[in-house]
PDB file of C-alpha atoms in Angstrom:
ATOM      1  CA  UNK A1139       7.313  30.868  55.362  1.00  0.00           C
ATOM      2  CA  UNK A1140       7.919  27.813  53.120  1.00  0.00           C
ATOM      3  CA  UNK A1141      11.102  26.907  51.050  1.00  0.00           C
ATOM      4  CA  UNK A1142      11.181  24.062  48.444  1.00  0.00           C
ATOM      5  CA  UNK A1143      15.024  22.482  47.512  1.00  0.00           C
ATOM      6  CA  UNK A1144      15.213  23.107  43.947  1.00  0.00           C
ATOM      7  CA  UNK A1145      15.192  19.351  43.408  1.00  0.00           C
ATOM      8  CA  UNK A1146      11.984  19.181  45.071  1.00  0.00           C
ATOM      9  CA  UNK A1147      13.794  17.247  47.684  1.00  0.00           C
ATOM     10  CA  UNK A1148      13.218  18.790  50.651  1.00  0.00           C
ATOM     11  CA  UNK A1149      10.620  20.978  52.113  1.00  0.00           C
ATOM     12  CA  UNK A1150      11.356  23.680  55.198  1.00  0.00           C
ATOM     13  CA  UNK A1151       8.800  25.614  57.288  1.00  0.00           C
ATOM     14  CA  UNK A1152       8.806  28.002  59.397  1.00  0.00           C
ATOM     15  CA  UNK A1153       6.774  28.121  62.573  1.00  0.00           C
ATOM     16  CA  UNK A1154       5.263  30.504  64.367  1.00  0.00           C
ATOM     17  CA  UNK A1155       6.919  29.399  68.147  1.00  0.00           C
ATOM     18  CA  UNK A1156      10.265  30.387  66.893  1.00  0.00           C
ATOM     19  CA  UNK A1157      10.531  26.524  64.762  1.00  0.00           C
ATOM     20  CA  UNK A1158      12.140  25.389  61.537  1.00  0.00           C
ATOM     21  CA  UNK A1159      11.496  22.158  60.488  1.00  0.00           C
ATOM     22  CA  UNK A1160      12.752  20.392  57.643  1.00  0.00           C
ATOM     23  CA  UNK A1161      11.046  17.530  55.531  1.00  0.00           C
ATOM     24  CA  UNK A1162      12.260  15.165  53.093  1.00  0.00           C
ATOM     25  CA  UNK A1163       9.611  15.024  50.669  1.00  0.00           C
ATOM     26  CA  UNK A1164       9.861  11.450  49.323  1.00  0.00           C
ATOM     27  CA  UNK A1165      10.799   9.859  53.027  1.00  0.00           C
ATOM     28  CA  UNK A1166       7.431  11.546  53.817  1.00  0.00           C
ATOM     29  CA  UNK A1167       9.547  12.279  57.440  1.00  0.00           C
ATOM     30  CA  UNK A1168      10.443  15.255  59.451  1.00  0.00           C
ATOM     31  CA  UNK A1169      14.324  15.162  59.481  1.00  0.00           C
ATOM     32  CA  UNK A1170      15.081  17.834  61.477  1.00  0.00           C
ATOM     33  CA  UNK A1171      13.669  20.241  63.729  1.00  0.00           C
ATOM     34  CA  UNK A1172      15.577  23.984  65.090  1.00  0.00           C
ATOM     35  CA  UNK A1173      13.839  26.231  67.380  1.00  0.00           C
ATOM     36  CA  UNK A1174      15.082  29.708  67.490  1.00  0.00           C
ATOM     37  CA  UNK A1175      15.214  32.631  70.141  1.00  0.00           C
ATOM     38  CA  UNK A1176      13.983  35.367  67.668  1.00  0.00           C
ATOM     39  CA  UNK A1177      11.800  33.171  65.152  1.00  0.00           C
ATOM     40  CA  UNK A1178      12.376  32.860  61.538  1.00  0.00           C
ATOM     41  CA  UNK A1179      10.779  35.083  59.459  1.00  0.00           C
ATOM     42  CA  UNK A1180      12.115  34.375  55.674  1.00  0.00           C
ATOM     43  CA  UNK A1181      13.877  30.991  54.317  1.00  0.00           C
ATOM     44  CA  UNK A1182      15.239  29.532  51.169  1.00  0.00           C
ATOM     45  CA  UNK A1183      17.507  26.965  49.537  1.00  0.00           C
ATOM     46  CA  UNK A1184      20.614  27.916  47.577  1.00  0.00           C
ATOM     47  CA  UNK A1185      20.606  26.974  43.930  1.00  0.00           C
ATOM     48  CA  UNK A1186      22.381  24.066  44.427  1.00  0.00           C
ATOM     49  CA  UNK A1187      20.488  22.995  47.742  1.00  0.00           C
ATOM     50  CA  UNK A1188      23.273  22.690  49.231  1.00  0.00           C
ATOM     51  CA  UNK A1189      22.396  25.851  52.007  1.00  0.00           C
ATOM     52  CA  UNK A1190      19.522  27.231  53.390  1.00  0.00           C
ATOM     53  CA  UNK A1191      19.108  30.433  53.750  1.00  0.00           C
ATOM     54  CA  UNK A1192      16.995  32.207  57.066  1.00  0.00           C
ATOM     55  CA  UNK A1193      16.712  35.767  58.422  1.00  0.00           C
ATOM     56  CA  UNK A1194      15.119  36.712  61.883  1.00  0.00           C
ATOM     57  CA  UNK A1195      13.310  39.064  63.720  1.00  0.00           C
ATOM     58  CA  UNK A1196      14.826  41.932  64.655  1.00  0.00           C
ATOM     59  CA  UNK A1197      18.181  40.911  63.300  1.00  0.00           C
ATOM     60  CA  UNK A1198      19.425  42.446  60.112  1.00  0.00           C
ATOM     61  CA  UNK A1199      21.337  39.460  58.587  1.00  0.00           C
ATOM     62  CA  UNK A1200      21.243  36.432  57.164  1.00  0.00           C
ATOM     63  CA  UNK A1201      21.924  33.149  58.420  1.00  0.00           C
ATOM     64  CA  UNK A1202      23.196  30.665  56.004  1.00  0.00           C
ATOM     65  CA  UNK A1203      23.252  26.923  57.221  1.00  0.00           C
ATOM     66  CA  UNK A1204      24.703  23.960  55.157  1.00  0.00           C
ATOM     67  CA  UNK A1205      23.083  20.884  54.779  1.00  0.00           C
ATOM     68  CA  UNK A1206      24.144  18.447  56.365  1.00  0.00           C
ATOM     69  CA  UNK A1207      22.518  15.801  54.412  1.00  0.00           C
ATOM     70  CA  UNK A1208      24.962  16.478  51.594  1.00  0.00           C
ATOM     71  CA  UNK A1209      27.894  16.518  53.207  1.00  0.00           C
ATOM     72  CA  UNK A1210      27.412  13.760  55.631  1.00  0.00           C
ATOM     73  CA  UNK A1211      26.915  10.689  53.946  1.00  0.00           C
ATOM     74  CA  UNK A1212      25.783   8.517  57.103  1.00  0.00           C
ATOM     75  CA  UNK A1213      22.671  10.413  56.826  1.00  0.00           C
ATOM     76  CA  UNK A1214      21.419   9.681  53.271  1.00  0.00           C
ATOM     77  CA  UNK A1215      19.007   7.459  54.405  1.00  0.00           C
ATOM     78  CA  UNK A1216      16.462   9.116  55.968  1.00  0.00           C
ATOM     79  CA  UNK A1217      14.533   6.016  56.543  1.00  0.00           C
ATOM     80  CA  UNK A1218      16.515   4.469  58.647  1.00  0.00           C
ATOM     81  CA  UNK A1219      16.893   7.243  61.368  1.00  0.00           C
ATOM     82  CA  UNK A1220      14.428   7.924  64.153  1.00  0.00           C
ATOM     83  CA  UNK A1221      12.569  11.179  63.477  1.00  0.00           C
ATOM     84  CA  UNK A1222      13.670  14.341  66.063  1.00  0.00           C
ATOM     85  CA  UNK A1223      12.087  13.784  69.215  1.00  0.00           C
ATOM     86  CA  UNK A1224      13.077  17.484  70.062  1.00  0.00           C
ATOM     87  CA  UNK A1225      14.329  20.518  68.088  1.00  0.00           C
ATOM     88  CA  UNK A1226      17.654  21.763  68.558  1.00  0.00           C
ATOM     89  CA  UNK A1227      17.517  25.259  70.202  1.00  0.00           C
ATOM     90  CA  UNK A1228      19.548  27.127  68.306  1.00  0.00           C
ATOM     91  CA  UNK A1229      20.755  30.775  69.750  1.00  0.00           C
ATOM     92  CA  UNK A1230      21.347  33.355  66.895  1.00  0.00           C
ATOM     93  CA  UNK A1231      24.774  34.745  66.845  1.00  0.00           C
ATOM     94  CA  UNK A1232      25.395  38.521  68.046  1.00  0.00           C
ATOM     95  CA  UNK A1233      27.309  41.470  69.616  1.00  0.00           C
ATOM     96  CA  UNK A1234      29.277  40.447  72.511  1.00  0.00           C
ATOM     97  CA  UNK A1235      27.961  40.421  75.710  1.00  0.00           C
ATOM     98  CA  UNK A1236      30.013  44.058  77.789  1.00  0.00           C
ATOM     99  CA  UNK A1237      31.416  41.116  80.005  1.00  0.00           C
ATOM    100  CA  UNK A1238      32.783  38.803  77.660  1.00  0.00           C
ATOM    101  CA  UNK A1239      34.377  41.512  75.454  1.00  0.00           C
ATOM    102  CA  UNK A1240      36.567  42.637  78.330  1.00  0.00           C
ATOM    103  CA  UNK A1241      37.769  39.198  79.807  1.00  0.00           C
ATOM    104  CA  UNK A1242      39.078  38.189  76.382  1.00  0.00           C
ATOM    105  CA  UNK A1243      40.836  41.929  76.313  1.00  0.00           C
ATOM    106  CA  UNK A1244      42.388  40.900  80.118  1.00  0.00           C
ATOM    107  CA  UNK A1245      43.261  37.496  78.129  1.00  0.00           C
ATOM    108  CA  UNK A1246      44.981  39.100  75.333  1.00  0.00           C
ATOM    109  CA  UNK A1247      47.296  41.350  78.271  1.00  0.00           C
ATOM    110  CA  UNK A1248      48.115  38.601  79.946  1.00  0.00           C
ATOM    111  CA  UNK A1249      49.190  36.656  77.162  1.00  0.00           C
ATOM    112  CA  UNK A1250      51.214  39.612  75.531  1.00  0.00           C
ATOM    113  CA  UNK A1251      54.993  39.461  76.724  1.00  0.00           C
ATOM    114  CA  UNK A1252      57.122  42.366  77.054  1.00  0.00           C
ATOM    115  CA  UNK A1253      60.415  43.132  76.610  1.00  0.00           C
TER     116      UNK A1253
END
């Protein structure tokens, strides 16, 4: 899938290995690179660009991620930064794991104090 910024900024793509891969259209540069455990299968900008938008496979949500290019002002200048070498593996949020749901309920006892 393919997403355009509404200012014709930015371009992001979908791969099929799981990637997302962001380009800023007038730098002519990749700017950043995510690869995901269950791949991408829809994406788009917010209005305002200032959040993409991407649901996966077999996951019934949607992920929204902020750009960081807006909010960060050390990275306005795309130019000036080395493209990604790698992509960030990103792992999608979910239920608990059975283990981790009961050591923060032994957390919460042993915190609690009684009377």
């Amino acid at each position: 899938d393919l997403a355009f910024a509404p200012d014709g900024r930015w371009l992001a793509a979908t791969l099929c290995d799981g990637g997302l891969r962001v380009f800023d259209l007038p730098a002519a540069r990749c700017i950043d690179s995510f690869i995901f455990a269950q791949p991408a299968m829809g994406l788009c900008f917010s209005p305002s660009g200032a959040f993409l938008m991407t649901t996966h496979a077999k996951n019934n949500s949607i992920q929204v991620w902020a750009n960081k290019f807006l909010f960060d002002p050390s990275l306005s200048a795309p130019l000036l930064r080395p493209e990604p070498s790698a992509p960030i593996n990103v792992e999608e949020p979910g239920p608990p794991e059975e283990g981790a749901a009961e050591e923060s309920n032994d957390e919460m006892e042993d915190d609690h104090i009684t009377p």
